[in-house]
XYZ file of C-alpha atoms in Angstrom:
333
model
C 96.471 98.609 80.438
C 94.983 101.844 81.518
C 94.814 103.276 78.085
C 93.291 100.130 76.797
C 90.373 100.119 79.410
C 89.601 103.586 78.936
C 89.330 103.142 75.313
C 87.075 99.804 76.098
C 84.977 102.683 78.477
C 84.594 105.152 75.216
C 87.037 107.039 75.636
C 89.762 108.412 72.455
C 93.051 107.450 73.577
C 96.596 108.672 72.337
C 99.499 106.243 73.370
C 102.754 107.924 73.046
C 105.950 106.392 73.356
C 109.823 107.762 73.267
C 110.901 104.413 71.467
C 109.652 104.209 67.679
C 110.122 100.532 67.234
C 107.641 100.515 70.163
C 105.387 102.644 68.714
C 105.376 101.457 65.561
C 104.869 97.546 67.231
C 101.459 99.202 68.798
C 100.440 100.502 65.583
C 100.440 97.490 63.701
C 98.597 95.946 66.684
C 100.503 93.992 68.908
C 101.201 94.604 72.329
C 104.827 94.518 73.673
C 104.915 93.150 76.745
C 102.490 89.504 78.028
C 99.880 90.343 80.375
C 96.703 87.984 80.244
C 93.478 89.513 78.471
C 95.192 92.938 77.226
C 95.647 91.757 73.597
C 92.165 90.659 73.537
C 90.629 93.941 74.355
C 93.484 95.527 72.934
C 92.118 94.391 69.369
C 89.160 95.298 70.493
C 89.405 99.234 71.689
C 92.077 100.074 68.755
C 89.689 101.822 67.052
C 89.160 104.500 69.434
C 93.266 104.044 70.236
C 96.340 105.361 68.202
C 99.851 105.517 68.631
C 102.449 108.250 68.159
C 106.208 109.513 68.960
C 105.134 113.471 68.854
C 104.241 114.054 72.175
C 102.992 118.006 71.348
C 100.184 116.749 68.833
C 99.319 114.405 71.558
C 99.121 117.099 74.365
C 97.359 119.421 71.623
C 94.657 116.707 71.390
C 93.679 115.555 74.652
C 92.504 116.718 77.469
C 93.893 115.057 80.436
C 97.521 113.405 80.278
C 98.147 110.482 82.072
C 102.106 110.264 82.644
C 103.171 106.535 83.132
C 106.943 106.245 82.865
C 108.775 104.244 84.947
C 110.238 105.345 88.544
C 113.384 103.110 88.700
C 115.662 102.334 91.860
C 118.561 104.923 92.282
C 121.750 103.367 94.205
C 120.760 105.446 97.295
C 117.289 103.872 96.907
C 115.662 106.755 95.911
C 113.302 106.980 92.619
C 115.112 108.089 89.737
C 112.621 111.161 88.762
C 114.124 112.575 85.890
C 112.054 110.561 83.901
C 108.605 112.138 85.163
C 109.779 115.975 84.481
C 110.769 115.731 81.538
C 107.631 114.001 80.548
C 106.099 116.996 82.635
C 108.530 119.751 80.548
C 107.737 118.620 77.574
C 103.990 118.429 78.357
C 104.149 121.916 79.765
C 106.000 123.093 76.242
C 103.345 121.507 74.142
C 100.143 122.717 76.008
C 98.341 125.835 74.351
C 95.515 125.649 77.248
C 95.144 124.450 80.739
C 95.313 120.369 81.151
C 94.868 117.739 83.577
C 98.258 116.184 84.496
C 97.739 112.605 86.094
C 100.714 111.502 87.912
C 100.094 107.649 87.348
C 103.553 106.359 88.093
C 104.700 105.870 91.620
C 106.137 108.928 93.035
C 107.977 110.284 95.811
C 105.797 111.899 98.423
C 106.150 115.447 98.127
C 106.367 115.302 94.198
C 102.891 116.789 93.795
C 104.323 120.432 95.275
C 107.725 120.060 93.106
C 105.609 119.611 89.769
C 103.502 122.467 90.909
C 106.175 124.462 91.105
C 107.746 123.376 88.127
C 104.497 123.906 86.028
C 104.149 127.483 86.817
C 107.896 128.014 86.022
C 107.742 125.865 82.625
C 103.930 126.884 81.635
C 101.825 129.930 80.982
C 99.124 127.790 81.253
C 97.078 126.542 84.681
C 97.903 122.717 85.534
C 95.604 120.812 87.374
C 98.346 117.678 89.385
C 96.817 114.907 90.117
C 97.748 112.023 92.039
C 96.203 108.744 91.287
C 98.382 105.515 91.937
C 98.339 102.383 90.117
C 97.380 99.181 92.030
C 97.367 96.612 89.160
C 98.416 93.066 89.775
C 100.942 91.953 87.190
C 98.930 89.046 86.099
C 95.689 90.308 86.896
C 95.584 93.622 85.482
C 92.806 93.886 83.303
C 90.776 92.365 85.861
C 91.937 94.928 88.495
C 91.822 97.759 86.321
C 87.841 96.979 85.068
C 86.771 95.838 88.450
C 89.034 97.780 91.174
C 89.053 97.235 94.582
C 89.035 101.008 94.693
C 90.318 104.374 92.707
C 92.581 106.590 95.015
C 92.637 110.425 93.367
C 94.635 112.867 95.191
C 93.558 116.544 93.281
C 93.068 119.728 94.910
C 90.638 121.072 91.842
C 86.730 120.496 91.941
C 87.405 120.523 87.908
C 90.594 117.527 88.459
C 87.933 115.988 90.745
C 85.326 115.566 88.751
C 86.834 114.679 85.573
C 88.338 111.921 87.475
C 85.210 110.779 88.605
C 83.769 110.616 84.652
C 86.687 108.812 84.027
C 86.603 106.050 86.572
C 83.027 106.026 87.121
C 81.778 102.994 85.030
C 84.893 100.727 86.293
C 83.202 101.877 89.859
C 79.740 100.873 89.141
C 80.689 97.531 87.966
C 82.974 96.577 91.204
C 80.982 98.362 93.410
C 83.622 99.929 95.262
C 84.845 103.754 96.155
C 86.693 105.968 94.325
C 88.459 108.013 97.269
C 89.353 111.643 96.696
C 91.660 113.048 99.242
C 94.846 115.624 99.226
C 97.895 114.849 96.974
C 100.525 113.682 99.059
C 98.206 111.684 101.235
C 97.073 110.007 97.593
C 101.458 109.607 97.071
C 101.660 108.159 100.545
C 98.791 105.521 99.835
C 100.631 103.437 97.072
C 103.628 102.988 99.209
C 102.198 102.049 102.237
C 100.107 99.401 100.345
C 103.161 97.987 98.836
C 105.194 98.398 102.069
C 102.422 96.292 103.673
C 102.100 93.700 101.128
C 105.900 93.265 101.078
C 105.907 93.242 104.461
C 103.444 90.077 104.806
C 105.405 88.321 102.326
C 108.548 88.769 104.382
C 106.919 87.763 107.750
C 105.294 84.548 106.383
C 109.077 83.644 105.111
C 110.403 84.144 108.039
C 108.172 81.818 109.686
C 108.664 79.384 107.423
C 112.140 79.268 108.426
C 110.943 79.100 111.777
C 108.695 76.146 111.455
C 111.425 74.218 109.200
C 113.739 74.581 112.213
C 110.863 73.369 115.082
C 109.040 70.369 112.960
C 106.184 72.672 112.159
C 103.909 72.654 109.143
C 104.112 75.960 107.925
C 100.868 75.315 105.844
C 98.832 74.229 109.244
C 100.598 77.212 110.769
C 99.098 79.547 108.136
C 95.600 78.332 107.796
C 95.675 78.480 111.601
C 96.304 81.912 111.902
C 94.863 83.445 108.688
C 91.120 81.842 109.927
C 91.177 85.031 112.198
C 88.663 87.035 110.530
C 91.416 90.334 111.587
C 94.240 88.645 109.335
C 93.651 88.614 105.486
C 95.243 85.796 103.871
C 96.633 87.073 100.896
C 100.017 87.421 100.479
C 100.736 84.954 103.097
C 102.163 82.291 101.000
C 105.893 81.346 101.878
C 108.145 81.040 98.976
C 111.618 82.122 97.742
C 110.773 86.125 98.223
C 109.465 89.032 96.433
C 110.630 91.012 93.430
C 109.146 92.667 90.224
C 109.204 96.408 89.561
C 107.158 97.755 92.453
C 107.642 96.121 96.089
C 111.681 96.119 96.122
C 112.130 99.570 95.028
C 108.893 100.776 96.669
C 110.386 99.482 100.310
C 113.370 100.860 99.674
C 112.009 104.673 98.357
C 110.279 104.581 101.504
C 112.711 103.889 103.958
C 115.282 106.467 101.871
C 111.935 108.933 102.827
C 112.341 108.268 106.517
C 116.134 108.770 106.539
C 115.494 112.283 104.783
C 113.213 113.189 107.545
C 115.655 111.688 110.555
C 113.206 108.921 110.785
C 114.467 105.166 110.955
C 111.948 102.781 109.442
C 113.462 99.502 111.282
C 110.047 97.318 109.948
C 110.453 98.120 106.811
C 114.271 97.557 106.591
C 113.894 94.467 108.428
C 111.534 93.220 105.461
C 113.764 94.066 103.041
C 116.848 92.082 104.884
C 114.531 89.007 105.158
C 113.580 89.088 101.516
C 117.291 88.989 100.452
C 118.166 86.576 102.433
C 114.698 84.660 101.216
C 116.418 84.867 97.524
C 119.512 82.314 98.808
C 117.553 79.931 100.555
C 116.982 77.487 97.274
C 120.562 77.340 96.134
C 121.551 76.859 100.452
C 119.423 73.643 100.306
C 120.064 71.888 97.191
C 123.716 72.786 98.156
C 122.997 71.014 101.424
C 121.143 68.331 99.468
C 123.924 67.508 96.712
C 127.163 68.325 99.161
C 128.559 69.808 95.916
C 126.955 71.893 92.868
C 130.360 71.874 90.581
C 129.888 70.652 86.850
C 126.025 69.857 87.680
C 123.660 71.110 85.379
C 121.004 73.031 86.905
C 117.262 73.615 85.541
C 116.004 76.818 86.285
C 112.165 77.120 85.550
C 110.136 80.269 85.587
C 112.531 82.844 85.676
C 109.772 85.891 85.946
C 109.097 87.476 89.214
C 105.567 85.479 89.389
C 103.188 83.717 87.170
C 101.259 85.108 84.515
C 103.573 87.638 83.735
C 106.778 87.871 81.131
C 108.348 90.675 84.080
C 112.104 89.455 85.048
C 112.763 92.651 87.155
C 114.290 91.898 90.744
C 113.003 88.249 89.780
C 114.589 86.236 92.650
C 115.648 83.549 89.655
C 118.185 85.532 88.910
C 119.761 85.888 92.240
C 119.513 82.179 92.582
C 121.428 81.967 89.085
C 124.096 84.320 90.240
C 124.266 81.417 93.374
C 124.569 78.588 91.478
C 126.933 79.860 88.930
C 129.101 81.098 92.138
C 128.630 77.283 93.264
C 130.164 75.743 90.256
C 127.030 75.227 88.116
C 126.434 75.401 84.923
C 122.413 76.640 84.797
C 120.164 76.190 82.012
């Protein structure tokens, strides 16, 4: 999504991918993942877009690299980084000047010092870091990305700062909204404690749904009651059967494994992520309750992503409710 806007902005653009079948998908034009709008302006931008495996001619050619790989859950809860520096090693190895490094991918706070460090051990070259978190929608990112509700840039350069600022500027003038500089780990600390947040709405509206269930309430009265305070934004405040998707699970988690590496105990946050998993068995717990027994029913699953608009199955709670019903004596479909 990123690459494509900034190709739609004018920009030259070099995707590069570990995966060749990926690659070579990109290059004959298709895009290899659903997200509404992209293949649109996808067709439209290729010209000023190509694709390639060799990450050194791609270095070699550009002048700021964005690094976009993924940050996955490790069993501890902690992000899986390996990913990221060796992304960053092999950028370092390729370089024959100075570059812009944008960390786009969510990242531990305190990962903008360890990739300084590890670009003046791996480099001869100067390396501007960058933080500057992603807050796409699935769903909605085109939309986000063109008109953001704001650009967070965490740089320490006036050069990093100002390319940044040619680079997000015409998205800026269109939404009207800030792009905010500030210092790198603040920047790291932003994207989790908007996700933390978000997830954390999510949770409390689910918990009073279970609330209002139990007292005769109507959880939709409740909520239009209480989000009419012009303090309380209603977004996210939409019971259902709980988050997932690649970012809030994982993103709770990472920061909660951050407090317990600093002695610090982050009860909200762990609280949210207890009601969300119990959220995920709340379905198969009422149609059990509904049916007295699930064994040798057939059961219809529908829309098995982690929300609409969006192909995503990661930490979708479908599949927890599968695992359920299957445990139940169902046979799912």
């Amino acid at each position: 999504v990123a690459g494509v806007c900034f190709a739609d902005a004018g920009h030259d653009v070099i995707g590069v991918d570990s995966n060749p079948a990926k690659v070579q998908l990109l290059q004959d034009g298709k895009v290899p993942f659903y997200e509404p709008g992209l293949d649109d302006l996808f067709q439209l931008s290729r010209k000023r877009m190509r694709f390639t495996g060799d990450i050194a001619d791609a270095v070699r050619a550009t002048q700021v690299v964005f690094i976009a790989v993924g940050t996955p859950e490790l069993p501890d809860g902690s992000a899986d980084m390996e990913p990221t520096f060796r992304a960053l090693g092999e950028i370092c190895k390729a370089a024959t000047e100075s570059k812009i490094i944008v960390l786009k991918s969510t990242v531990p706070i305190g990962t903008y010092r360890a990739c300084v460090s590890f670009c003046r051990e791996n480099s001869r070259f100067e390396m501007d870091i960058v933080n500057n978190p992603e807050f796409l929608r699935q769903g909605a990112a085109i939309e986000d990305f063109l008109k953001p509700d704001r650009v967070v840039i965490g740089c320490a350069s006036e050069k990093a700062k100002q390319t940044m600022q040619e680079l997000y500027e015409p998205f800026l003038l269109k939404s009207g909204k800030p792009i905010l500089f500030m210092d790198n780990t603040s920047a790291e600390m932003t994207k989790y404690a908007a996700n933390g947040f978000l997830a954390l709405k999510i949770s409390f509206i689910n918990e009073l749904a279970l609330l209002a269930d139990k007292l005769g309430a109507d959880i939709d009265s409740v909520r239009a009651g209480f989000t009419s305070d012009s303090r309380i934004n209603p977004a996210f405040f939409s019971p259902g059967i709980g988050y997932g998707g690649s970012c809030f699970p994982k993103d709770v988690r990472a920061l909660i494994h951050m407090g317990k590496q600093h002695d610090l105990d982050l009860k909200m946050l762990k609280a949210g992520d207890a009601v969300n998993e119990r959220q995920k068995t709340i379905l198969t717990e009422r149609l059990i309750t509904h049916q007295k027994s699930l064994k040798g029913k057939t059961v219809a699953v529908w829309g098995l992503a982690f929300k609409p608009r969006t192909d995503d199955v990661r930490r979708a709670p479908s599949l927890k409710i599968m695992e359920e019903l299957f445990l139940n004596g169902a046979k799912v479909r």
